[in-house]
mmCIF file of C-alpha atoms and ligand atoms in Angstrom:
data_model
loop_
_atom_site.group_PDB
_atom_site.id
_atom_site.type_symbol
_atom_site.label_atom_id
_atom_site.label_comp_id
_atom_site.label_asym_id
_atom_site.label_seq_id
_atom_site.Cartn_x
_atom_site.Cartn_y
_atom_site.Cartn_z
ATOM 1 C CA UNK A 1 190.834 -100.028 76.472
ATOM 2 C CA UNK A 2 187.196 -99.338 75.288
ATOM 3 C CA UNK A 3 187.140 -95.764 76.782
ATOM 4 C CA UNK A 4 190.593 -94.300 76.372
ATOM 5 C CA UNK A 5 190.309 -90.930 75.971
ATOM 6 C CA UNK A 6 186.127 -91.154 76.179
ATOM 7 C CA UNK A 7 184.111 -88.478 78.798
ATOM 8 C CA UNK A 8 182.026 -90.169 80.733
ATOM 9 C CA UNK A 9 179.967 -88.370 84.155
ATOM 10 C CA UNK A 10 179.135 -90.981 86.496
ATOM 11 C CA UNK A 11 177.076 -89.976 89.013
ATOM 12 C CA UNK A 12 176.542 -91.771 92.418
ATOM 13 C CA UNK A 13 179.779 -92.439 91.934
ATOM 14 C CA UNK A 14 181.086 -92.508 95.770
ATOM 15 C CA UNK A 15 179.557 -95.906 96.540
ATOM 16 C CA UNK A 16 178.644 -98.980 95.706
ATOM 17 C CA UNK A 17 177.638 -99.293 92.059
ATOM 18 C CA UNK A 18 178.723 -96.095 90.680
ATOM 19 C CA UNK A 19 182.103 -96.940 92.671
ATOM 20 C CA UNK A 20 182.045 -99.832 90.822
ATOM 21 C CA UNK A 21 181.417 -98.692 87.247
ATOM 22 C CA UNK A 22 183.632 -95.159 87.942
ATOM 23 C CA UNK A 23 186.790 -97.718 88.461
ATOM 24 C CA UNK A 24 186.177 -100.255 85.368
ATOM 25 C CA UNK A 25 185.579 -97.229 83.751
ATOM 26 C CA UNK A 26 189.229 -95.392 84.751
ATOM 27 C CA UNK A 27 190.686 -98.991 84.179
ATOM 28 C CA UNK A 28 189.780 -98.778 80.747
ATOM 29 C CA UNK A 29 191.049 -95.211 80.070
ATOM 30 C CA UNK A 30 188.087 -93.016 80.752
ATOM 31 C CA UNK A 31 188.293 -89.745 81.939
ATOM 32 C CA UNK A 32 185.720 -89.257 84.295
ATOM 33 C CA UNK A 33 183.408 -86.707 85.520
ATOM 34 C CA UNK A 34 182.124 -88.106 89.403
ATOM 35 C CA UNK A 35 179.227 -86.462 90.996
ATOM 36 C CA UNK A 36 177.868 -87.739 94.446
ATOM 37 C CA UNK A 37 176.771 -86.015 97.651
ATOM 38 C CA UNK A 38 179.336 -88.039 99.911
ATOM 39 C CA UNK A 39 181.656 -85.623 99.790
ATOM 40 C CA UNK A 40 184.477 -87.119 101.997
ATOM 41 C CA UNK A 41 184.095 -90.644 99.947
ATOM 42 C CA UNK A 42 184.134 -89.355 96.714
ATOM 43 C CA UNK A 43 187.063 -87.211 97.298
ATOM 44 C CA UNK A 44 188.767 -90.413 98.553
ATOM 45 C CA UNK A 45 187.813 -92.294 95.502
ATOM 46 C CA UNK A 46 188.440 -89.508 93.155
ATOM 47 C CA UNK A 47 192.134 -89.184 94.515
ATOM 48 C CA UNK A 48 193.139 -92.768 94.548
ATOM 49 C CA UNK A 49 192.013 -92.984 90.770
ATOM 50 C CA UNK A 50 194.027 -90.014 90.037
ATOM 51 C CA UNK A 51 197.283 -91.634 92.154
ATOM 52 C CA UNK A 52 196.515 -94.366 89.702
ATOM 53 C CA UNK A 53 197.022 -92.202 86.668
ATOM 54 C CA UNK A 54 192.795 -91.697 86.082
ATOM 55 C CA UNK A 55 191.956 -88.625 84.984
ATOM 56 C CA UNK A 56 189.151 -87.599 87.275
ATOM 57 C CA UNK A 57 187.737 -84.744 88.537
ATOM 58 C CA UNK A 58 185.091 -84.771 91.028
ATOM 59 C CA UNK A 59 181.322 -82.640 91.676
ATOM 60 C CA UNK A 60 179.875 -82.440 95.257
ATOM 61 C CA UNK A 61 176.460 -82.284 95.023
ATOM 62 C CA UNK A 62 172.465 -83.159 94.774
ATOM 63 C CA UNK A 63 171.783 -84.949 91.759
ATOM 64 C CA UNK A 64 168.114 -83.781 92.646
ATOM 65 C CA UNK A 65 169.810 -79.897 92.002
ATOM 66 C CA UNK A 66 169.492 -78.712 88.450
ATOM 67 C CA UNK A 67 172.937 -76.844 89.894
ATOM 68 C CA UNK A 68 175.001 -80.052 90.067
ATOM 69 C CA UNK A 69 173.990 -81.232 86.329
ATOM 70 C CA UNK A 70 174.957 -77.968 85.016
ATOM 71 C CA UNK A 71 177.903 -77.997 86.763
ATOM 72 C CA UNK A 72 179.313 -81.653 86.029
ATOM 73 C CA UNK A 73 178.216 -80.917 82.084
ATOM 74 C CA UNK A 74 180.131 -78.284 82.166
ATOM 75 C CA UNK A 75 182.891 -79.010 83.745
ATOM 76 C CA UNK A 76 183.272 -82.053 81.238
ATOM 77 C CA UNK A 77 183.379 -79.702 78.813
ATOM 78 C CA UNK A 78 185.763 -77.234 80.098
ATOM 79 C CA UNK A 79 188.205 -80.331 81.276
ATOM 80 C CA UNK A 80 188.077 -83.025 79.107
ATOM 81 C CA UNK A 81 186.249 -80.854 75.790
ATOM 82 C CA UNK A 82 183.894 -83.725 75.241
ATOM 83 C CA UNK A 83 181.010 -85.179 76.900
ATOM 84 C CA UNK A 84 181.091 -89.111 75.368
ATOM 85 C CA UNK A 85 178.745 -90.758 78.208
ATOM 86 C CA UNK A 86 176.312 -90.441 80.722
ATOM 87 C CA UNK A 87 175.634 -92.852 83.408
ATOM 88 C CA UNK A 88 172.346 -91.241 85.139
ATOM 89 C CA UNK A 89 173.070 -93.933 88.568
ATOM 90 C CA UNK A 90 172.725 -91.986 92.514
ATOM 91 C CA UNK A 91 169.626 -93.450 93.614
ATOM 92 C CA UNK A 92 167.945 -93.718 97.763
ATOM 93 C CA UNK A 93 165.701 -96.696 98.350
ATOM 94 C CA UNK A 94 163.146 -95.925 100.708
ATOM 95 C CA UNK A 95 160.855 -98.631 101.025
ATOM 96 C CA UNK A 96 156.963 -98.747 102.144
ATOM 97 C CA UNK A 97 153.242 -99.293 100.728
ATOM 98 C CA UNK A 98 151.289 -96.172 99.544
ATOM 99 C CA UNK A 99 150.035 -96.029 102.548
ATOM 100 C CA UNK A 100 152.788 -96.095 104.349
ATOM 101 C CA UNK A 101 154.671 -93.523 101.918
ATOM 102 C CA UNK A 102 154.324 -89.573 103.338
ATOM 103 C CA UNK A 103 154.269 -87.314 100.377
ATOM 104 C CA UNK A 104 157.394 -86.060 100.872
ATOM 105 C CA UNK A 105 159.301 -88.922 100.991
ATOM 106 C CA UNK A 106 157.532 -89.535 97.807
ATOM 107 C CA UNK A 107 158.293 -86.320 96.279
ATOM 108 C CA UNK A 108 162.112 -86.696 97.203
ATOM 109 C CA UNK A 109 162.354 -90.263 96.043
ATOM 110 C CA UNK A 110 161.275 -89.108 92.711
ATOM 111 C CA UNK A 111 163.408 -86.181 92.636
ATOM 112 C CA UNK A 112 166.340 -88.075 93.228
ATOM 113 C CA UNK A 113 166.129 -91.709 91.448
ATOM 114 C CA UNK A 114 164.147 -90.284 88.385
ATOM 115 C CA UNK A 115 163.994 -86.377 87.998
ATOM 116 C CA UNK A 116 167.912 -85.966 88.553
ATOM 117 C CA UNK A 117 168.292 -87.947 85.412
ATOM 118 C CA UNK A 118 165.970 -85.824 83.391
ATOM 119 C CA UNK A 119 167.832 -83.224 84.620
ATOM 120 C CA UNK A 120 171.412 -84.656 83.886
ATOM 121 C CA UNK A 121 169.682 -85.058 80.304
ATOM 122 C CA UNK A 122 168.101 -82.363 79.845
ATOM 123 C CA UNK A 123 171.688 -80.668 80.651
ATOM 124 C CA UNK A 124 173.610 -83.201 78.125
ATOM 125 C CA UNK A 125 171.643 -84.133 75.109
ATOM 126 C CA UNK A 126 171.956 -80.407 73.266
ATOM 127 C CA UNK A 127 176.032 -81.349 73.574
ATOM 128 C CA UNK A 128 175.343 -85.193 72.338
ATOM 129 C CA UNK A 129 173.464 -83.590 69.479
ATOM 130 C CA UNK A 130 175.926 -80.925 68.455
ATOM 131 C CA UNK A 131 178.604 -83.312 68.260
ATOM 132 C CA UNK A 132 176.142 -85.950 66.352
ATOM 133 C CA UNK A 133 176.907 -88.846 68.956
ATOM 134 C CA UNK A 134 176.626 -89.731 72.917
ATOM 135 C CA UNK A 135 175.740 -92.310 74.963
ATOM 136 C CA UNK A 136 173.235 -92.542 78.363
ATOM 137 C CA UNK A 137 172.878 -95.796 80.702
ATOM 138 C CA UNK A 138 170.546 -94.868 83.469
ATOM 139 C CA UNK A 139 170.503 -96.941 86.753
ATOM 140 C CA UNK A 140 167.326 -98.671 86.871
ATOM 141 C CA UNK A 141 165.874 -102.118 88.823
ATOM 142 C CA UNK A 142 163.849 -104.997 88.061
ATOM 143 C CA UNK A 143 161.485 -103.157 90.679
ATOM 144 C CA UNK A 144 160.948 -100.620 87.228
ATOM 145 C CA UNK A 145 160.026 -103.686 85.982
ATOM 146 C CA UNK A 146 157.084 -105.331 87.574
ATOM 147 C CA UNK A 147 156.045 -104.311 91.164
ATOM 148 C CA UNK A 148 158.197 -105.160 94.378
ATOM 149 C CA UNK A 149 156.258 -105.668 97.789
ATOM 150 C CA UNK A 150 156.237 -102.300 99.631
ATOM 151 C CA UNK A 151 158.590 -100.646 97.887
ATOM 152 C CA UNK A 152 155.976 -98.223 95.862
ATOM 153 C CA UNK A 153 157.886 -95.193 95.341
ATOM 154 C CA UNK A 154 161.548 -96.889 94.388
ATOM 155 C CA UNK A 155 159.368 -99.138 91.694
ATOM 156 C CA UNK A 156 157.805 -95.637 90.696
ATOM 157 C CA UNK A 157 160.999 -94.287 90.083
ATOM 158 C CA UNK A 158 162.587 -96.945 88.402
ATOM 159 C CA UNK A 159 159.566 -97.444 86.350
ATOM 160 C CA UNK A 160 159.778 -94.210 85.056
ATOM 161 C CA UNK A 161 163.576 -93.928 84.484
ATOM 162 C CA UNK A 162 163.226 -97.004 82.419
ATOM 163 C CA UNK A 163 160.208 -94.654 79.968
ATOM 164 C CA UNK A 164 162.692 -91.840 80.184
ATOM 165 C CA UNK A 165 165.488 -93.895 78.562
ATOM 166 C CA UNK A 166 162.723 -95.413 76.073
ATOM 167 C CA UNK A 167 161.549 -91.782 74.617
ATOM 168 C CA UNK A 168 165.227 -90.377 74.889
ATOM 169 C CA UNK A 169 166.026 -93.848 72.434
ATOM 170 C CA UNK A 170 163.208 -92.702 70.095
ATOM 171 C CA UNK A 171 163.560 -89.224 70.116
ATOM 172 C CA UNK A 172 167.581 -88.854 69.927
ATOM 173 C CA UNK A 173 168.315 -92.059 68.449
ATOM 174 C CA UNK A 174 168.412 -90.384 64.668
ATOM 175 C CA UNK A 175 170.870 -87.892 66.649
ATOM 176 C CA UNK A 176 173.384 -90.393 67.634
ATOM 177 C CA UNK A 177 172.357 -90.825 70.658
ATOM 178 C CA UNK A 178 171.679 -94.224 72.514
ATOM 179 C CA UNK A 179 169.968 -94.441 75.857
ATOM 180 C CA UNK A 180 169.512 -97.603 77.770
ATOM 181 C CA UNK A 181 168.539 -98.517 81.147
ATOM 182 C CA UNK A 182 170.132 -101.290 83.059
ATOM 183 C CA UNK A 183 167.805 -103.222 85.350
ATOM 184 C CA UNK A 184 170.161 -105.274 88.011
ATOM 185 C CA UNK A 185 168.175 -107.596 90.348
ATOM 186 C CA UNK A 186 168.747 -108.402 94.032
ATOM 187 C CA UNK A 187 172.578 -107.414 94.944
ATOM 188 C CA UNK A 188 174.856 -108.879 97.848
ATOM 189 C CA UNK A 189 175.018 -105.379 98.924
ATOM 190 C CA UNK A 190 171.894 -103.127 100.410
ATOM 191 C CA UNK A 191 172.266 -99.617 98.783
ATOM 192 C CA UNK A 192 173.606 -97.518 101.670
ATOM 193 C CA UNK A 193 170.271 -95.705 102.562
ATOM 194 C CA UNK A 194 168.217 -98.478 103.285
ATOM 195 C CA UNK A 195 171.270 -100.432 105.404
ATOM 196 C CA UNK A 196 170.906 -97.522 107.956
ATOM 197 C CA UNK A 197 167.585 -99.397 108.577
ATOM 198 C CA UNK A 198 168.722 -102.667 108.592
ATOM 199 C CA UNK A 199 170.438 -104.757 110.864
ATOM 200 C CA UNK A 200 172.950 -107.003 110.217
ATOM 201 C CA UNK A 201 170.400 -109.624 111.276
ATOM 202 C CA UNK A 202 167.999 -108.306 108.778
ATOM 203 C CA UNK A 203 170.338 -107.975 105.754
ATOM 204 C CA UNK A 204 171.412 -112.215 106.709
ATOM 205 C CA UNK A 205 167.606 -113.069 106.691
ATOM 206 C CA UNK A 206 167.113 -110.899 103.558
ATOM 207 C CA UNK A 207 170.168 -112.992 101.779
ATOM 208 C CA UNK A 208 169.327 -115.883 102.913
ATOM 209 C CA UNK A 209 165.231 -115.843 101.513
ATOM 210 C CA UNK A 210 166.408 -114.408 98.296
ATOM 211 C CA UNK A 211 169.747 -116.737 97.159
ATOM 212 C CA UNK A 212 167.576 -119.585 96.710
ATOM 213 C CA UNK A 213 164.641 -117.964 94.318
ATOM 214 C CA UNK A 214 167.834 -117.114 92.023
ATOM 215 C CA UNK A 215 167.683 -119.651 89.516
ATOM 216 C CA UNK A 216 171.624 -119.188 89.691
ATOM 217 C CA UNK A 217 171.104 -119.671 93.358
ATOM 218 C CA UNK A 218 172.711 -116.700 94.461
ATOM 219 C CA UNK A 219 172.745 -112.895 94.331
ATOM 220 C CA UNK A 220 175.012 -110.551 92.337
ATOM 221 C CA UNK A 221 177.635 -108.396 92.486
ATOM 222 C CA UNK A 222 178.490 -104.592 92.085
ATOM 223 C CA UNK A 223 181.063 -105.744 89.667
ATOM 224 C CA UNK A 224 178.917 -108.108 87.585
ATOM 225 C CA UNK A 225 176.121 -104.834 87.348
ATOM 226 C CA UNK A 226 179.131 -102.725 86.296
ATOM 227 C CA UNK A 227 180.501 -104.978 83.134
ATOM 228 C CA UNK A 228 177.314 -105.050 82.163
ATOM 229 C CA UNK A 229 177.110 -101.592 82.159
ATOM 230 C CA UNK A 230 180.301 -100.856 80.954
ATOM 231 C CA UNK A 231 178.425 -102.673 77.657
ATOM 232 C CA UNK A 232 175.763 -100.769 77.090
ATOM 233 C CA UNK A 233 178.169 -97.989 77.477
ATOM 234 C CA UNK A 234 180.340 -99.036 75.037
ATOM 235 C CA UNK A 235 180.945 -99.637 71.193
ATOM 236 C CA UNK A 236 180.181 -103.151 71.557
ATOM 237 C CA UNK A 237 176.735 -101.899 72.020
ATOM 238 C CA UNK A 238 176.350 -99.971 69.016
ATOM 239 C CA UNK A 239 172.736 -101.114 67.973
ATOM 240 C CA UNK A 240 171.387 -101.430 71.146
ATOM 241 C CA UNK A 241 168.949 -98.373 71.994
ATOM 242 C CA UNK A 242 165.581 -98.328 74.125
ATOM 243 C CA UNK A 243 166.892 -101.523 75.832
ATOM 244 C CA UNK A 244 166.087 -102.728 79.444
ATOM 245 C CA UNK A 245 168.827 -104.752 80.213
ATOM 246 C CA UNK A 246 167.883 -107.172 82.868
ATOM 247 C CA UNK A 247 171.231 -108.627 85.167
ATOM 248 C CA UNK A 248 168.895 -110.702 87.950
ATOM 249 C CA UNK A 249 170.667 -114.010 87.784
ATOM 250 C CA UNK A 250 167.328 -114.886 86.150
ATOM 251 C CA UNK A 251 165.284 -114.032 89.356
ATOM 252 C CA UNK A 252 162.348 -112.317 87.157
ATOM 253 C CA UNK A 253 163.000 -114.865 84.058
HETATM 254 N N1 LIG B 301 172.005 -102.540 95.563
HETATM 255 C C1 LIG B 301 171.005 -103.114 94.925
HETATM 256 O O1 LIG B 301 170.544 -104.219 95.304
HETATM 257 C C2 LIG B 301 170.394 -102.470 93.688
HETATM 258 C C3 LIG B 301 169.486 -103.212 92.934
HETATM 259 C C4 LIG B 301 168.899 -102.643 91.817
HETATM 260 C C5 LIG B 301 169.214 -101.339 91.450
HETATM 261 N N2 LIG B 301 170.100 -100.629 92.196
HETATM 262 C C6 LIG B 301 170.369 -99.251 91.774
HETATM 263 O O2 LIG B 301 171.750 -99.052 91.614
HETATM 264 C C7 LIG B 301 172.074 -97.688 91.872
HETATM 265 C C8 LIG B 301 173.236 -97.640 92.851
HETATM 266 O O3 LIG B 301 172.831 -98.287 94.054
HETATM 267 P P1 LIG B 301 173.897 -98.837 95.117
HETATM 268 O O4 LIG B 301 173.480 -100.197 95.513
HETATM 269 O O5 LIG B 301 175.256 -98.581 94.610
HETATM 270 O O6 LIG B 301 173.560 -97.865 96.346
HETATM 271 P P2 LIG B 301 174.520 -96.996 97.278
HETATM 272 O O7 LIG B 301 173.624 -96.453 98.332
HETATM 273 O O8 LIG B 301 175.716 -97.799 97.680
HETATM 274 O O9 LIG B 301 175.039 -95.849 96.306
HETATM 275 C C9 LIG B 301 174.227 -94.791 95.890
HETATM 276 C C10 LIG B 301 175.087 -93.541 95.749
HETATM 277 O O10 LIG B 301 174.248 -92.464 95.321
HETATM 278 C C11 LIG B 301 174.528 -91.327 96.109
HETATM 279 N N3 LIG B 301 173.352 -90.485 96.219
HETATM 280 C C12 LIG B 301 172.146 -90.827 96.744
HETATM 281 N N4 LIG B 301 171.324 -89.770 96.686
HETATM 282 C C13 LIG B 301 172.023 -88.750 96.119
HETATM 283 C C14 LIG B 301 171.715 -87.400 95.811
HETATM 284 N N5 LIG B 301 170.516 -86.877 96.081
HETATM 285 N N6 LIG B 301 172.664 -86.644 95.216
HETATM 286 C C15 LIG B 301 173.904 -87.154 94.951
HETATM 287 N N7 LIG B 301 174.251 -88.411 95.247
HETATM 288 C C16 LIG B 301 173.320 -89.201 95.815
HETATM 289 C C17 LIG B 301 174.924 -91.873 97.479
HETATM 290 O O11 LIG B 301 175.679 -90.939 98.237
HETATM 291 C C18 LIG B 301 175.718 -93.115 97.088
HETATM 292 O O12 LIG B 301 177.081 -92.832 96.919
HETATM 293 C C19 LIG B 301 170.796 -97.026 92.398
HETATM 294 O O13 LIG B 301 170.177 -96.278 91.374
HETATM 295 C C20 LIG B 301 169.941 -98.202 92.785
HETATM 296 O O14 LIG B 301 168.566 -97.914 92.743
HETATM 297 C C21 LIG B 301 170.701 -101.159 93.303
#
């Protein structure tokens, strides 16, 4: 149990990834701040955890709203008296060359995958720093990494959340604080924004041209993402800070 009695805010926490890390996380004793803006998903998920024993209490909301960050920090601290972790993870996925990118999907894309987490941040760190420790994993993608074909704002994004991490390392790291970004590659499942314009059709074809440029000839899973996560966010990470931690199966190796 790696997290017993540890408070951790997860946000994006009604689907897919954040699902993912928010129950490894209860599983090993966490008590859990979720934030999403699916309300009737993350209620579900926030229930069942708690028929399971989880401590969990749950914040509907923009991540994009300075509101919701002050309101998940403190409502860590008014639960649970401790804010242990961040996991900086809701993110959209709108896809699209520059040209092809209108301004305000540009503006929102940043707002949500990378200013929410300077907001969450911003909220958490003067906590982290009282307290002389904390921990931050933000969401990021290989796209952060090197460019993606017409997918300019999400590698914008991603690219930045990845330098956000880096300064937080170097400016908080005498504080206690570690920051790290986890970079996951191509996943068997299509974040829930950008299935909406898929077809099934499309999302086969999609699998089917990227399994075989995996070196480990196939693509990953929510739960592999989250374990690695859970890592970063944990003890057995104690040294690591500033880190881009690439889980691609090798695709960008
Ligand atoms: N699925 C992939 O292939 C993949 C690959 C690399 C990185 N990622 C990253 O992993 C993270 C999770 O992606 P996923 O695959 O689980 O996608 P998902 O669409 O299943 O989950 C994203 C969650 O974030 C929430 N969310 C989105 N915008 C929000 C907002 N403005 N306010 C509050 N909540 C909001 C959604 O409601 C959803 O529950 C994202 O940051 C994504 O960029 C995903």
């Amino acid at each position: 149990m790696r997290f017993s009695g540890k408070a951790v805010i997860v946000t994006g926490a009604a689907s897919g990834l954040g699902r993912a890390i928010a129950k490894s996380l209860a599983q090993e004793g966490a008590k859990l701040v979720l934030v999403d803006r699916a309300k009737d998903q993350l209620e579900n998920l926030a229930v069942a955890l708690r028929n399971e024993g989880g401590e969990v209490v749950e914040v509907v909301g923009d991540v994009a709203h300075e509101q919701t960050s002050k309101q998940a920090i403190a409502l860590a601290l008014s639960r649970f008296k401790a804010l242990d972790i961040l996991i900086n993870n809701a993110g959209i996925n709108p896809t699209g060359t520059i040209s092809q990118t209108d301004p305000a999907t540009w503006r929102h894309a940043l707002d949500v995958n990378l200013n929410s987490a300077f907001l969450f941040c911003r909220e958490a760190i003067p906590h982290m720093v009282e307290v002389g420790k904390g921990v931050i994993v933000n969401t990021a993608s290989i796209a952060g990494q090197r460019a993606s074909t017409a997918e300019a704002v999400y590698g914008v994004s991603k690219a930045g959340l990845i330098m956000l991490t880096r300064t937080i390392a170097r400016d908080y790291g005498a504080k206690g604080i570690r920051a790290n970004a986890i970079c996951p590659g191509v996943l068997e499942s299509v974040m829930a924004d950008r299935l909406t314009r898929m077809s099934v059709d499309q999302v086969a074809a999609r699998d089917e041209r990227f399994a075989p440029t995996v070196p480990l000839g196939r693509l990953g899973t929510y739960e592999e993402i989250a374990k690695a996560t859970l890592f970063l966010a944990s003890e057995d990470a104690s040294y690591v800070n500033g880190a881009q931690l690439t889980v691609d199966g090798g695709l960008t190796a």
